[in-house]
XYZ file of C-alpha atoms in Angstrom:
775
model
C 129.866 -105.232 -19.902
C 130.471 -102.030 -17.795
C 126.530 -100.580 -18.968
C 125.417 -104.692 -17.958
C 127.073 -104.264 -14.540
C 125.171 -100.697 -13.708
C 121.767 -102.253 -14.680
C 122.310 -105.217 -12.739
C 123.008 -103.417 -10.113
C 120.195 -100.875 -10.038
C 117.962 -103.293 -10.142
C 119.689 -104.749 -6.845
C 119.442 -101.912 -5.456
C 115.516 -100.836 -5.716
C 114.321 -104.774 -4.655
C 115.921 -103.974 -1.676
C 114.389 -100.795 -1.238
C 110.857 -102.756 -2.160
C 111.243 -105.449 1.172
C 111.720 -102.104 2.962
C 108.555 -100.182 2.416
C 108.840 -96.396 4.202
C 105.842 -96.166 7.243
C 104.626 -92.781 8.282
C 106.125 -91.684 11.328
C 104.809 -88.074 12.464
C 102.085 -86.137 10.664
C 101.977 -82.420 11.213
C 99.742 -79.910 11.125
C 100.772 -75.841 10.294
C 98.487 -72.864 10.259
C 95.776 -73.965 12.324
C 94.467 -70.247 14.972
C 91.078 -71.539 15.893
C 90.362 -75.067 14.679
C 91.046 -77.894 17.083
C 93.899 -80.465 15.565
C 91.317 -82.773 16.199
C 89.192 -81.821 13.240
C 91.912 -82.626 11.049
C 92.798 -85.818 12.534
C 89.461 -87.409 12.233
C 89.122 -86.065 8.733
C 92.259 -87.567 7.055
C 92.321 -91.045 5.816
C 95.298 -92.252 7.377
C 97.466 -92.769 10.222
C 100.692 -93.381 11.883
C 103.060 -96.493 10.930
C 100.453 -96.148 7.729
C 102.719 -97.260 4.413
C 102.862 -93.698 2.579
C 102.496 -95.351 -0.685
C 98.737 -96.065 0.324
C 98.275 -92.647 0.417
C 96.092 -90.635 -1.029
C 96.767 -87.014 -0.966
C 94.306 -85.978 -2.981
C 91.455 -87.058 -1.435
C 93.208 -86.289 2.020
C 92.626 -82.569 0.509
C 89.007 -83.144 -0.659
C 88.368 -84.185 2.641
C 89.587 -81.319 4.609
C 88.130 -78.956 2.323
C 84.804 -80.667 2.619
C 84.743 -79.759 6.500
C 83.654 -76.107 5.053
C 86.644 -74.801 7.980
C 89.812 -73.872 5.427
C 90.161 -71.964 2.197
C 93.229 -73.510 1.229
C 94.603 -77.276 2.154
C 98.170 -78.577 0.881
C 99.942 -81.942 2.041
C 103.409 -82.972 1.814
C 106.444 -85.482 2.590
C 109.605 -84.736 4.212
C 110.750 -88.422 4.489
C 108.468 -90.620 6.427
C 106.848 -87.574 7.556
C 103.458 -85.881 6.023
C 102.904 -82.316 6.703
C 99.320 -80.632 6.345
C 99.011 -77.286 5.798
C 95.964 -75.424 6.310
C 94.911 -71.503 6.305
C 91.025 -71.185 7.849
C 88.261 -69.330 7.465
C 87.406 -66.580 9.297
C 84.381 -66.854 11.842
C 82.120 -64.023 11.573
C 82.368 -62.068 15.056
C 79.534 -59.686 14.485
C 76.862 -58.749 12.068
C 75.632 -54.311 11.481
C 73.520 -52.649 9.438
C 73.096 -49.664 8.387
C 70.176 -47.142 6.898
C 67.762 -49.941 7.349
C 64.183 -48.588 8.468
C 61.789 -51.239 7.189
C 63.572 -54.363 8.731
C 64.521 -54.338 12.023
C 68.224 -56.221 12.475
C 66.636 -59.792 14.682
C 64.258 -60.360 12.084
C 67.273 -59.813 9.202
C 69.785 -62.050 11.401
C 67.089 -64.959 11.407
C 66.758 -64.578 7.765
C 70.634 -64.373 6.898
C 71.301 -67.724 9.539
C 69.820 -69.794 6.887
C 72.147 -68.692 4.144
C 74.556 -69.731 6.915
C 75.743 -66.043 7.071
C 74.957 -65.333 11.246
C 77.501 -64.934 14.276
C 79.820 -67.331 14.916
C 79.308 -68.703 11.652
C 82.373 -69.755 9.026
C 82.815 -66.961 6.350
C 82.074 -67.576 3.156
C 82.303 -65.184 0.045
C 79.924 -66.578 -1.996
C 76.956 -66.814 0.918
C 77.599 -62.981 1.260
C 77.363 -62.753 -2.207
C 73.996 -64.519 -1.698
C 72.840 -62.447 1.134
C 73.621 -59.366 -0.082
C 70.923 -60.148 -3.733
C 68.666 -61.695 -0.865
C 68.513 -58.554 1.025
C 67.999 -56.433 -1.765
C 65.383 -59.143 -3.568
C 63.500 -58.428 0.270
C 63.425 -54.458 -0.584
C 62.212 -55.475 -3.600
C 59.262 -57.161 -2.559
C 58.111 -54.255 -0.476
C 58.222 -51.983 -3.483
C 61.383 -49.944 -3.252
C 63.451 -50.632 -6.674
C 65.692 -47.957 -5.857
C 66.970 -49.587 -3.284
C 70.694 -50.206 -3.144
C 72.434 -53.195 -1.602
C 76.525 -53.041 -0.242
C 78.695 -55.680 2.095
C 81.819 -54.685 3.623
C 84.267 -57.518 5.117
C 86.095 -56.093 8.261
C 89.268 -58.281 9.301
C 89.849 -58.850 13.104
C 92.284 -60.138 15.350
C 92.458 -63.754 15.783
C 91.417 -64.445 12.494
C 87.875 -63.066 12.512
C 85.653 -60.468 10.475
C 83.382 -57.986 10.910
C 80.282 -58.126 8.272
C 78.873 -54.513 7.668
C 75.745 -54.310 5.308
C 74.984 -50.424 3.827
C 71.479 -49.768 2.656
C 70.309 -47.047 0.583
C 66.472 -47.935 0.799
C 65.107 -45.464 -1.346
C 61.787 -44.017 -2.130
C 58.769 -46.713 -2.237
C 57.703 -46.876 -5.991
C 53.835 -45.785 -5.790
C 51.246 -47.992 -7.490
C 49.682 -45.545 -10.001
C 47.224 -47.799 -12.083
C 45.287 -51.056 -11.243
C 43.471 -52.649 -14.105
C 41.306 -55.844 -14.337
C 40.576 -57.030 -17.303
C 38.196 -59.975 -18.674
C 35.454 -58.865 -15.984
C 31.839 -59.474 -17.672
C 29.393 -59.617 -14.549
C 31.006 -57.550 -11.983
C 32.115 -53.924 -12.130
C 35.811 -52.860 -11.565
C 34.631 -51.034 -8.624
C 33.146 -53.962 -6.893
C 36.564 -55.958 -7.780
C 38.759 -53.510 -6.520
C 36.977 -53.167 -3.314
C 38.151 -56.283 -2.501
C 42.370 -55.200 -3.422
C 44.537 -53.705 -0.083
C 46.286 -52.823 -2.378
C 44.915 -49.220 -4.046
C 46.049 -46.174 -6.582
C 47.150 -43.254 -4.714
C 45.019 -41.449 -3.024
C 43.568 -39.075 0.117
C 44.504 -41.474 2.488
C 47.430 -43.377 1.462
C 49.613 -41.635 3.905
C 48.058 -43.126 6.764
C 47.185 -46.307 5.064
C 50.556 -47.113 3.176
C 47.495 -48.866 0.594
C 49.750 -47.200 -2.249
C 52.737 -48.857 -1.813
C 53.387 -52.505 -4.125
C 54.175 -55.327 -2.129
C 54.047 -58.983 -3.948
C 53.046 -60.563 -0.640
C 49.810 -57.959 -0.857
C 49.537 -58.895 -4.546
C 49.318 -62.293 -4.010
C 47.030 -62.103 -1.381
C 44.775 -59.660 -3.792
C 44.267 -62.355 -6.356
C 43.190 -65.063 -3.571
C 40.481 -62.602 -2.146
C 39.643 -61.809 -6.343
C 39.471 -65.654 -6.166
C 37.410 -66.556 -3.039
C 35.541 -63.207 -3.836
C 34.145 -64.931 -7.625
C 34.197 -68.525 -6.044
C 31.668 -67.255 -2.643
C 29.292 -66.205 -5.410
C 28.750 -69.630 -7.472
C 31.675 -68.780 -10.105
C 33.363 -71.757 -9.341
C 35.792 -72.063 -12.840
C 37.120 -68.510 -12.283
C 40.738 -68.578 -12.887
C 43.994 -65.766 -13.001
C 44.953 -66.033 -16.215
C 47.733 -63.708 -15.972
C 48.992 -60.942 -13.910
C 51.634 -58.424 -15.176
C 53.395 -55.463 -12.946
C 55.416 -52.952 -14.763
C 57.329 -50.042 -13.549
C 58.155 -46.593 -15.324
C 61.634 -45.552 -16.478
C 62.592 -43.440 -13.016
C 60.958 -46.300 -11.076
C 58.347 -44.240 -9.244
C 55.516 -46.007 -10.539
C 53.967 -48.746 -10.642
C 50.992 -50.360 -12.965
C 49.488 -53.718 -12.072
C 47.200 -55.477 -14.692
C 45.211 -58.570 -13.402
C 44.223 -60.172 -16.444
C 41.140 -62.799 -15.801
C 38.361 -65.918 -16.799
C 35.483 -65.450 -14.851
C 34.013 -68.711 -16.028
C 30.132 -70.104 -15.810
C 27.938 -69.416 -12.640
C 27.027 -72.784 -10.462
C 24.746 -74.425 -8.281
C 24.929 -76.538 -5.897
C 22.868 -80.539 -6.854
C 23.364 -83.157 -4.384
C 24.532 -82.912 -1.086
C 25.512 -86.993 0.487
C 27.331 -87.615 3.559
C 28.822 -90.696 3.700
C 30.952 -92.719 5.520
C 30.805 -94.707 8.855
C 29.451 -93.876 12.114
C 31.736 -95.551 15.170
C 29.845 -98.546 16.870
C 30.015 -96.855 20.509
C 28.023 -93.400 18.877
C 25.430 -95.250 17.164
C 24.354 -97.298 20.338
C 25.340 -94.931 23.103
C 21.905 -93.144 24.501
C 23.622 -90.246 25.592
C 26.294 -89.778 22.782
C 24.152 -91.084 19.994
C 25.435 -89.385 16.223
C 24.240 -90.662 12.890
C 24.979 -89.186 10.000
C 21.582 -86.897 9.170
C 22.661 -84.996 12.610
C 26.392 -84.762 10.535
C 24.178 -83.167 7.195
C 22.449 -80.794 9.661
C 25.739 -79.193 9.984
C 25.708 -78.483 5.819
C 25.052 -74.454 5.269
C 24.162 -75.057 1.945
C 21.010 -76.935 -0.087
C 20.251 -78.343 -3.291
C 19.394 -75.447 -5.375
C 21.763 -72.935 -3.717
C 24.395 -70.860 -5.796
C 27.326 -72.428 -5.259
C 29.858 -70.973 -2.031
C 33.076 -72.043 -1.470
C 33.091 -70.596 1.734
C 30.024 -72.234 3.257
C 31.422 -75.380 1.737
C 34.248 -75.380 3.913
C 32.614 -73.744 7.162
C 30.061 -77.297 6.368
C 33.443 -78.918 6.693
C 35.032 -77.395 9.287
C 31.410 -77.903 11.254
C 31.553 -81.736 11.109
C 35.046 -82.030 12.177
C 34.268 -79.643 14.961
C 30.981 -81.962 15.919
C 32.993 -84.942 15.758
C 35.783 -83.865 17.345
C 32.821 -83.031 20.410
C 32.631 -87.051 20.694
C 36.584 -87.308 21.273
C 37.756 -87.758 17.443
C 40.009 -85.175 18.053
C 41.872 -86.566 14.152
C 38.665 -86.814 12.331
C 38.899 -85.480 8.449
C 36.327 -84.668 5.847
C 37.133 -85.573 2.352
C 35.205 -83.053 -0.003
C 34.496 -85.062 -3.156
C 32.612 -82.930 -6.058
C 31.566 -83.590 -8.714
C 31.283 -81.572 -11.717
C 28.556 -81.254 -14.486
C 30.009 -78.609 -16.838
C 27.280 -78.921 -19.256
C 24.755 -78.306 -16.509
C 26.213 -75.369 -14.195
C 25.663 -78.281 -11.401
C 28.170 -79.497 -8.867
C 27.406 -82.603 -6.191
C 28.564 -82.604 -3.009
C 29.909 -85.988 -0.963
C 31.480 -85.040 2.361
C 33.352 -88.943 2.814
C 33.599 -89.069 6.812
C 36.409 -90.479 7.958
C 36.368 -90.586 12.038
C 39.471 -92.040 13.025
C 39.760 -93.295 16.423
C 38.426 -91.950 19.774
C 40.942 -90.001 21.556
C 41.404 -89.597 24.971
C 43.119 -86.655 26.623
C 46.096 -88.803 29.296
C 47.574 -85.489 31.023
C 47.220 -81.872 31.398
C 50.481 -79.936 31.171
C 50.635 -75.912 32.170
C 53.733 -74.222 30.801
C 54.716 -70.534 31.313
C 52.862 -70.041 34.857
C 55.955 -68.736 36.551
C 53.939 -66.196 38.971
C 50.365 -67.963 38.910
C 50.005 -71.265 40.366
C 48.359 -74.177 38.900
C 45.200 -74.729 40.217
C 44.226 -71.049 39.213
C 44.454 -72.670 35.737
C 43.115 -76.012 35.869
C 39.906 -74.491 37.622
C 39.068 -72.672 33.829
C 39.312 -75.526 31.951
C 36.800 -77.457 30.774
C 38.973 -80.539 29.385
C 39.848 -82.788 32.085
C 42.220 -85.793 32.576
C 41.446 -89.139 31.422
C 38.525 -88.116 30.348
C 37.659 -87.695 26.094
C 39.133 -85.277 23.484
C 36.276 -82.572 22.997
C 37.531 -79.798 20.836
C 33.902 -77.849 22.558
C 35.528 -77.954 26.150
C 39.152 -77.195 24.685
C 37.607 -73.728 23.148
C 35.376 -72.639 25.869
C 39.171 -73.677 28.187
C 40.637 -71.101 25.859
C 37.677 -67.868 26.245
C 37.579 -68.788 30.455
C 41.463 -68.544 30.328
C 41.558 -65.323 28.451
C 38.670 -63.716 30.084
C 40.793 -63.637 33.261
C 42.687 -61.242 31.693
C 46.117 -62.424 33.348
C 47.743 -63.850 30.241
C 49.018 -62.396 27.664
C 49.047 -65.014 24.992
C 47.279 -68.396 25.603
C 48.095 -71.632 23.171
C 46.968 -75.164 23.367
C 48.530 -77.708 21.589
C 47.636 -81.889 21.450
C 50.841 -83.748 21.011
C 49.423 -87.581 20.567
C 51.499 -90.111 22.986
C 54.301 -91.545 22.020
C 54.031 -95.651 21.262
C 49.790 -94.993 21.933
C 47.427 -94.516 18.667
C 44.400 -92.985 20.636
C 46.122 -90.516 23.446
C 47.088 -87.022 23.401
C 48.780 -84.718 26.146
C 47.036 -81.546 26.410
C 49.690 -79.023 26.663
C 48.789 -75.483 28.200
C 51.149 -72.794 26.688
C 50.832 -68.915 28.614
C 52.695 -66.386 28.398
C 51.795 -64.616 31.924
C 51.154 -60.438 32.078
C 51.866 -57.834 34.274
C 48.484 -57.745 36.061
C 49.732 -55.562 39.011
C 49.558 -51.641 37.796
C 49.564 -48.170 39.960
C 48.169 -45.462 37.008
C 47.288 -41.564 37.399
C 45.879 -40.274 34.705
C 42.921 -37.712 33.348
C 39.749 -37.948 31.502
C 37.470 -35.304 30.162
C 33.459 -36.054 30.078
C 31.168 -33.856 28.133
C 29.193 -34.719 31.047
C 31.469 -33.813 33.834
C 34.506 -32.158 32.674
C 37.779 -33.011 34.041
C 37.913 -36.551 35.829
C 41.203 -37.050 37.826
C 41.825 -41.229 38.880
C 44.496 -42.697 40.579
C 44.313 -46.058 40.725
C 46.531 -49.500 42.477
C 45.142 -52.527 41.539
C 46.296 -56.344 41.421
C 44.484 -58.663 39.349
C 45.912 -61.939 39.970
C 47.391 -61.072 44.239
C 50.406 -63.520 44.316
C 49.276 -65.460 41.928
C 45.650 -66.986 43.240
C 43.690 -65.034 40.829
C 42.459 -63.133 43.407
C 41.934 -59.339 42.451
C 42.549 -56.169 45.055
C 41.985 -52.752 43.947
C 41.866 -49.228 45.308
C 40.705 -46.326 42.846
C 40.537 -42.650 43.429
C 38.705 -40.656 41.259
C 37.929 -37.005 41.180
C 35.320 -35.080 39.236
C 33.266 -32.031 38.787
C 30.174 -34.199 39.317
C 31.805 -37.546 41.005
C 33.979 -38.083 43.253
C 35.188 -41.473 44.510
C 37.416 -43.694 47.087
C 36.792 -47.732 46.567
C 38.479 -50.459 47.789
C 37.542 -54.211 46.514
C 38.537 -57.592 46.887
C 37.625 -59.865 44.683
C 37.591 -63.975 45.455
C 36.525 -65.322 42.094
C 36.864 -69.325 43.548
C 35.747 -68.348 46.848
C 34.778 -71.952 46.862
C 35.875 -75.099 44.725
C 32.162 -74.987 43.205
C 33.479 -71.681 41.576
C 31.207 -69.426 43.692
C 32.653 -65.572 43.907
C 32.495 -63.345 46.381
C 33.597 -59.518 46.025
C 33.569 -57.587 49.551
C 33.609 -53.283 48.939
C 33.688 -50.315 50.938
C 33.501 -47.227 49.529
C 33.176 -42.883 49.702
C 31.185 -40.599 47.261
C 29.969 -37.575 46.974
C 27.780 -36.225 44.306
C 26.956 -32.859 43.618
C 25.544 -32.380 40.022
C 25.852 -28.436 40.145
C 23.506 -28.397 37.913
C 25.757 -29.793 35.080
C 24.078 -33.203 34.280
C 20.322 -32.304 32.689
C 19.081 -32.691 36.385
C 18.620 -29.695 39.165
C 21.511 -29.193 42.117
C 21.843 -31.349 45.056
C 24.950 -33.323 46.556
C 25.053 -36.940 48.263
C 27.957 -37.894 50.488
C 28.151 -41.898 51.216
C 30.033 -44.168 53.118
C 29.592 -47.838 52.933
C 30.534 -51.102 51.828
C 29.281 -54.217 50.251
C 29.293 -58.018 50.591
C 28.539 -60.032 47.178
C 28.397 -63.545 46.031
C 28.101 -65.082 42.209
C 27.011 -68.189 42.121
C 27.659 -69.893 38.761
C 24.334 -72.524 37.333
C 25.782 -73.204 33.322
C 28.364 -72.214 31.691
C 26.789 -69.074 30.584
C 24.858 -68.204 33.658
C 25.520 -67.109 37.216
C 22.774 -65.758 39.551
C 23.930 -62.790 41.554
C 23.338 -62.308 45.081
C 24.498 -59.618 47.882
C 23.962 -57.057 49.858
C 24.981 -53.234 50.615
C 25.425 -51.023 53.676
C 25.054 -47.523 52.651
C 25.061 -44.121 54.762
C 24.501 -41.363 52.786
C 23.478 -37.409 53.760
C 21.573 -35.520 51.102
C 22.175 -31.068 51.086
C 20.016 -28.987 48.897
C 20.709 -25.459 48.642
C 18.146 -22.935 48.884
C 16.685 -22.534 45.430
C 16.298 -26.529 45.280
C 12.701 -27.770 43.580
C 10.301 -28.178 45.755
C 10.046 -31.369 44.722
C 13.301 -32.411 46.613
C 12.626 -30.259 49.550
C 9.344 -31.685 49.927
C 11.425 -35.460 50.290
C 14.031 -34.570 53.008
C 10.624 -32.406 54.699
C 8.766 -36.100 54.305
C 11.556 -37.758 56.506
C 11.515 -34.784 58.913
C 14.553 -33.387 58.492
C 15.088 -30.062 57.393
C 13.870 -28.588 54.602
C 18.110 -28.611 53.123
C 19.182 -31.793 55.258
C 18.017 -34.901 55.635
C 19.406 -38.666 56.229
C 18.551 -41.243 53.501
C 20.886 -43.842 54.673
C 19.775 -47.632 53.582
C 20.586 -51.338 54.205
C 20.304 -52.836 49.811
C 19.802 -56.724 49.022
C 20.057 -57.966 45.964
C 19.978 -60.949 43.389
C 19.892 -61.379 39.525
C 20.479 -63.599 37.083
C 22.734 -63.034 34.409
C 23.329 -64.340 31.086
C 26.713 -63.880 28.745
C 27.256 -65.637 25.444
C 29.664 -62.811 23.961
C 32.443 -63.644 22.300
C 33.937 -60.872 23.527
C 33.835 -58.742 26.201
C 35.341 -55.453 24.320
C 34.207 -56.125 20.586
C 31.705 -58.818 20.524
C 30.393 -59.734 17.499
C 28.279 -62.372 18.213
C 26.245 -63.827 20.982
C 23.889 -62.084 23.808
C 23.691 -61.110 27.460
C 21.065 -60.059 29.484
C 20.775 -59.158 32.975
C 17.547 -59.208 35.667
C 17.912 -57.624 38.996
C 15.654 -57.249 41.804
C 16.382 -55.516 45.222
C 15.174 -53.920 47.972
C 16.467 -51.897 50.689
C 15.472 -53.829 54.875
C 13.041 -51.674 56.621
C 15.645 -50.204 59.193
C 17.167 -47.682 57.818
C 16.021 -44.043 56.420
C 15.266 -45.339 52.318
C 12.513 -48.009 51.970
C 12.079 -48.707 48.319
C 12.345 -51.844 45.568
C 13.390 -51.918 42.224
C 12.837 -54.149 39.318
C 14.958 -53.850 35.834
C 15.985 -55.890 32.745
C 18.595 -55.543 30.497
C 19.344 -57.457 27.014
C 21.486 -56.801 24.010
C 22.251 -59.538 21.179
C 25.134 -59.410 18.915
C 25.103 -60.792 14.958
C 26.817 -60.564 11.946
C 25.361 -58.778 9.031
C 29.171 -59.131 6.946
C 32.487 -59.593 7.304
C 33.320 -55.943 9.243
C 29.462 -55.548 10.253
C 27.789 -55.840 13.410
C 24.434 -54.960 14.835
C 23.340 -54.785 18.257
C 19.779 -54.825 19.674
C 19.569 -53.885 23.341
C 16.530 -53.450 24.900
C 16.221 -52.254 28.894
C 12.797 -52.001 31.327
C 12.885 -50.992 34.602
C 10.497 -50.057 37.447
C 10.905 -48.453 41.353
C 8.707 -47.200 44.341
C 8.709 -46.858 48.290
C 6.969 -49.155 50.156
C 4.921 -48.718 52.966
C 4.523 -44.710 54.025
C 8.014 -43.802 52.738
C 8.688 -41.501 49.560
C 10.947 -42.584 47.047
C 14.033 -40.819 46.973
C 14.195 -38.522 43.867
C 17.866 -39.264 42.850
C 16.837 -43.307 43.003
C 14.461 -42.364 40.210
C 15.380 -43.791 36.533
C 17.010 -41.004 34.570
C 17.832 -41.235 31.115
C 19.684 -39.366 28.651
C 23.600 -39.261 27.607
C 26.150 -41.351 26.415
C 24.696 -44.562 27.921
C 21.096 -43.836 27.091
C 19.548 -41.525 24.613
C 22.923 -39.858 22.518
C 22.395 -36.117 21.941
C 20.140 -35.709 24.803
C 22.041 -34.373 28.383
C 22.728 -36.966 31.207
C 19.247 -37.563 33.209
C 17.500 -34.771 31.135
C 14.623 -37.042 29.768
C 11.664 -37.330 31.287
C 8.586 -35.262 31.631
C 8.754 -31.606 32.221
C 7.485 -29.425 34.832
C 8.550 -25.619 35.557
C 9.375 -25.367 39.414
C 8.558 -22.029 41.053
C 11.110 -22.070 43.839
C 13.654 -23.520 40.952
C 12.940 -21.206 38.056
C 13.603 -23.536 35.696
C 12.015 -26.760 34.084
C 13.275 -30.262 35.041
C 12.571 -33.242 35.246
C 12.020 -35.457 38.053
C 12.968 -38.738 36.529
C 10.652 -41.648 36.686
C 9.305 -44.526 38.455
C 9.127 -47.005 35.461
C 11.852 -46.796 32.229
C 11.981 -48.037 28.527
C 15.132 -47.738 26.660
C 15.688 -49.176 22.608
C 18.518 -49.267 20.594
C 19.852 -50.091 17.563
C 23.860 -49.572 17.015
C 25.826 -51.484 13.815
C 29.744 -51.003 14.667
C 31.776 -50.758 11.035
C 35.657 -50.101 10.876
C 36.983 -46.834 10.689
C 35.825 -45.773 6.249
C 39.596 -45.630 4.767
C 41.194 -47.736 7.337
C 42.689 -50.819 7.871
C 41.055 -52.579 10.094
C 42.000 -52.088 13.955
C 41.669 -54.558 17.033
C 41.315 -51.029 18.255
C 38.625 -48.602 17.164
C 35.768 -48.574 15.671
C 32.209 -46.261 14.375
C 28.810 -46.891 14.937
C 25.469 -45.715 13.301
C 22.843 -45.874 15.357
C 19.043 -45.010 16.550
C 18.405 -44.800 20.051
C 15.121 -44.588 21.842
C 13.917 -44.166 25.592
C 11.731 -42.237 28.299
C 10.982 -42.491 32.016
C 7.509 -42.396 33.354
C 5.131 -42.165 36.739
C 3.469 -45.375 36.116
C 3.273 -47.066 32.410
C 5.555 -46.287 29.388
C 3.685 -43.318 26.977
C 5.107 -42.869 24.090
C 4.474 -40.016 23.541
C 6.868 -39.293 26.609
C 9.874 -40.955 24.709
C 12.752 -39.542 22.893
C 14.698 -40.602 20.114
C 17.672 -39.438 18.436
C 19.817 -41.049 15.432
C 23.901 -40.697 14.858
C 27.351 -42.052 14.691
C 29.780 -42.834 17.567
C 33.526 -44.621 18.021
C 35.091 -45.717 20.424
C 39.052 -45.546 20.973
C 40.766 -48.051 23.257
C 43.824 -45.717 23.497
C 47.150 -45.740 25.565
C 45.536 -43.120 28.082
C 42.147 -44.913 28.245
C 38.487 -45.755 26.279
C 37.523 -42.668 24.218
C 33.927 -42.444 23.537
C 32.517 -39.570 20.814
C 29.171 -39.393 19.415
C 27.435 -37.269 17.153
C 23.308 -37.151 18.093
C 20.574 -35.870 16.336
C 17.821 -35.918 18.351
C 14.299 -36.648 16.104
C 11.601 -34.864 18.202
C 12.802 -32.879 21.341
C 10.801 -30.091 22.791
C 12.202 -26.793 23.667
C 12.067 -27.529 27.393
C 14.901 -30.760 26.406
C 18.192 -30.238 27.265
C 20.071 -30.845 24.085
C 23.641 -31.937 23.230
C 24.516 -32.677 19.477
C 28.703 -33.610 20.521
C 29.473 -36.023 23.367
C 32.779 -37.616 24.527
C 33.982 -39.300 27.626
C 37.927 -40.277 28.285
C 39.106 -42.269 30.496
C 37.265 -44.459 33.339
C 33.894 -42.495 34.611
C 32.592 -43.937 38.533
């Protein structure tokens, strides 16, 4: 009976308790150091006054762990109060690297940030292990198989840590052998030439080409594929690549297994698709499928060449781009006949919409004025997009030499399908310079130079410069001001003044004399097309000529003809000149294609001492004959003479010989030799006419990776000066090799020239060089 009463009492008590459910009266958070409590309250699935019985404590813990900010979370109840205890993960304060030489710390930091290891990020031991492994993998890809990477975590106050990476890079594993298996048509030596990776050789210390790199090997495999695909082998494939390492991890062995496949020829070529109606019907902008087919660089029966096929597709896209179709696409559809080994191609045209350029934005010009940049642009706002105009705009901006980088982007206008903006992003160059330097020349000895120049004066695009140059032969003091846009039409105006002394001292292949000159000039350059300009100008030159007592008779006779003494005479002149110039070269320093020719006509006014006229033509053409080979053909002709009863000054005559004309002969020494009894030696007095020819092939330095600052050449020079018309018997010829290095101290030119038909009176100079800027 007593037990029954107790049971009823317990049931009554439980029901009374259930009728008054306990609710959350407070939420306390313990263990926070740097994290705002709002992060906790924003992620827990309950709040004050919620029924405690409805709270899922496991879910609460899971949600807080998902924030990634805590390494431990606990939730407990004390009456109606919920207590959340957390232990925060530390924050990475600093990352340090010790022993790294191959990789820069900033590059490592950038890579590790993508793996959640970086300054300001939450530290996680698992992420650190992955980062350590990734750094080791990067060393393996560079051929450092003995590299070791160890990380250290250093606790700091306020729940922060420093991470230190200690690296032992070890030695680079060298490539001991490379073998190519499966080649039938081409010799292994021909295939090895396509690889940048080499076995250890006597230039490996410089080129570092015997150091294995996974990235380099991938590039070499693509080079092999390109080699075969450009020679007809459409089915070429690489079956396998095996890279093994010796036990001591010092030597690498590479084996490449290939399948050459069969050689294919080009079958039919078809260009299909629809030309937009506005191009078919326009008289000014007509374009047909035939015009596009003319861009194809291969024809039926040719050996298959992937490079030419891709270039053909690119040329079609570019052609459509010139007519405003910025997003044109050429879909290349091949049809392969594996029985006859013939591949047909269908270039399927998808022009898309014709695109307008809505706005041109100039970005990055902190100093250069907007108009200086915009005047060089050939793509205009509110006009059709033209790929040719954009490319030409980039070239013109580059030629100003005001900018280190030029990037032109064409983002679409949001919400409009036929408009783009042109974003011209530039990185300005420091165009102001003060330089003090010295150079060496085989013809002038030591040349000292002081130059102060500002190529982009106050951001206006104008050029102001002053130069002092002193050498054994030439001393020049000059001041120039050039405004490339004197008018809005692009007419250039140049103003110059100079003081110049020339003292040959018998050092430059001609007899001794000295001139002291003071003068100034005014020049205008008028553009008539994108590549053609007309040059007009005038120059006033006040010169005094001084001769030594043993000067040649011809020199003294000239002074006598001016009514002066035999040792000193005034030879001042007022010169007027004009010319036509055309320049289509793709680069000013190291061109690979294009033409430059200059036609000059000048004459002095009959008001001062010197009266003469001069006509000269110079032309050079560059054309590539291979991937790294460029040939230049150059020719110069000229004629000069006095007018009236005057005598032509001997120092105005044409003179050839030296690095700029005929290498292997001393400067100005080529020409008919006569014995002068007063000078007691054979001399040349130059000539009234000249003919110069040159053929030169430029190539990279053998054994050296391609460089943008150095190249070599093999040359053939020919030329001479003549009293009247050219005479073959008086011309001189030479062959040799030359090199140009754009060094930090100025351009260094060297040449080894071998004269082919010099006689006993010619002054030859096999080795010639020049360093620094000569005037």
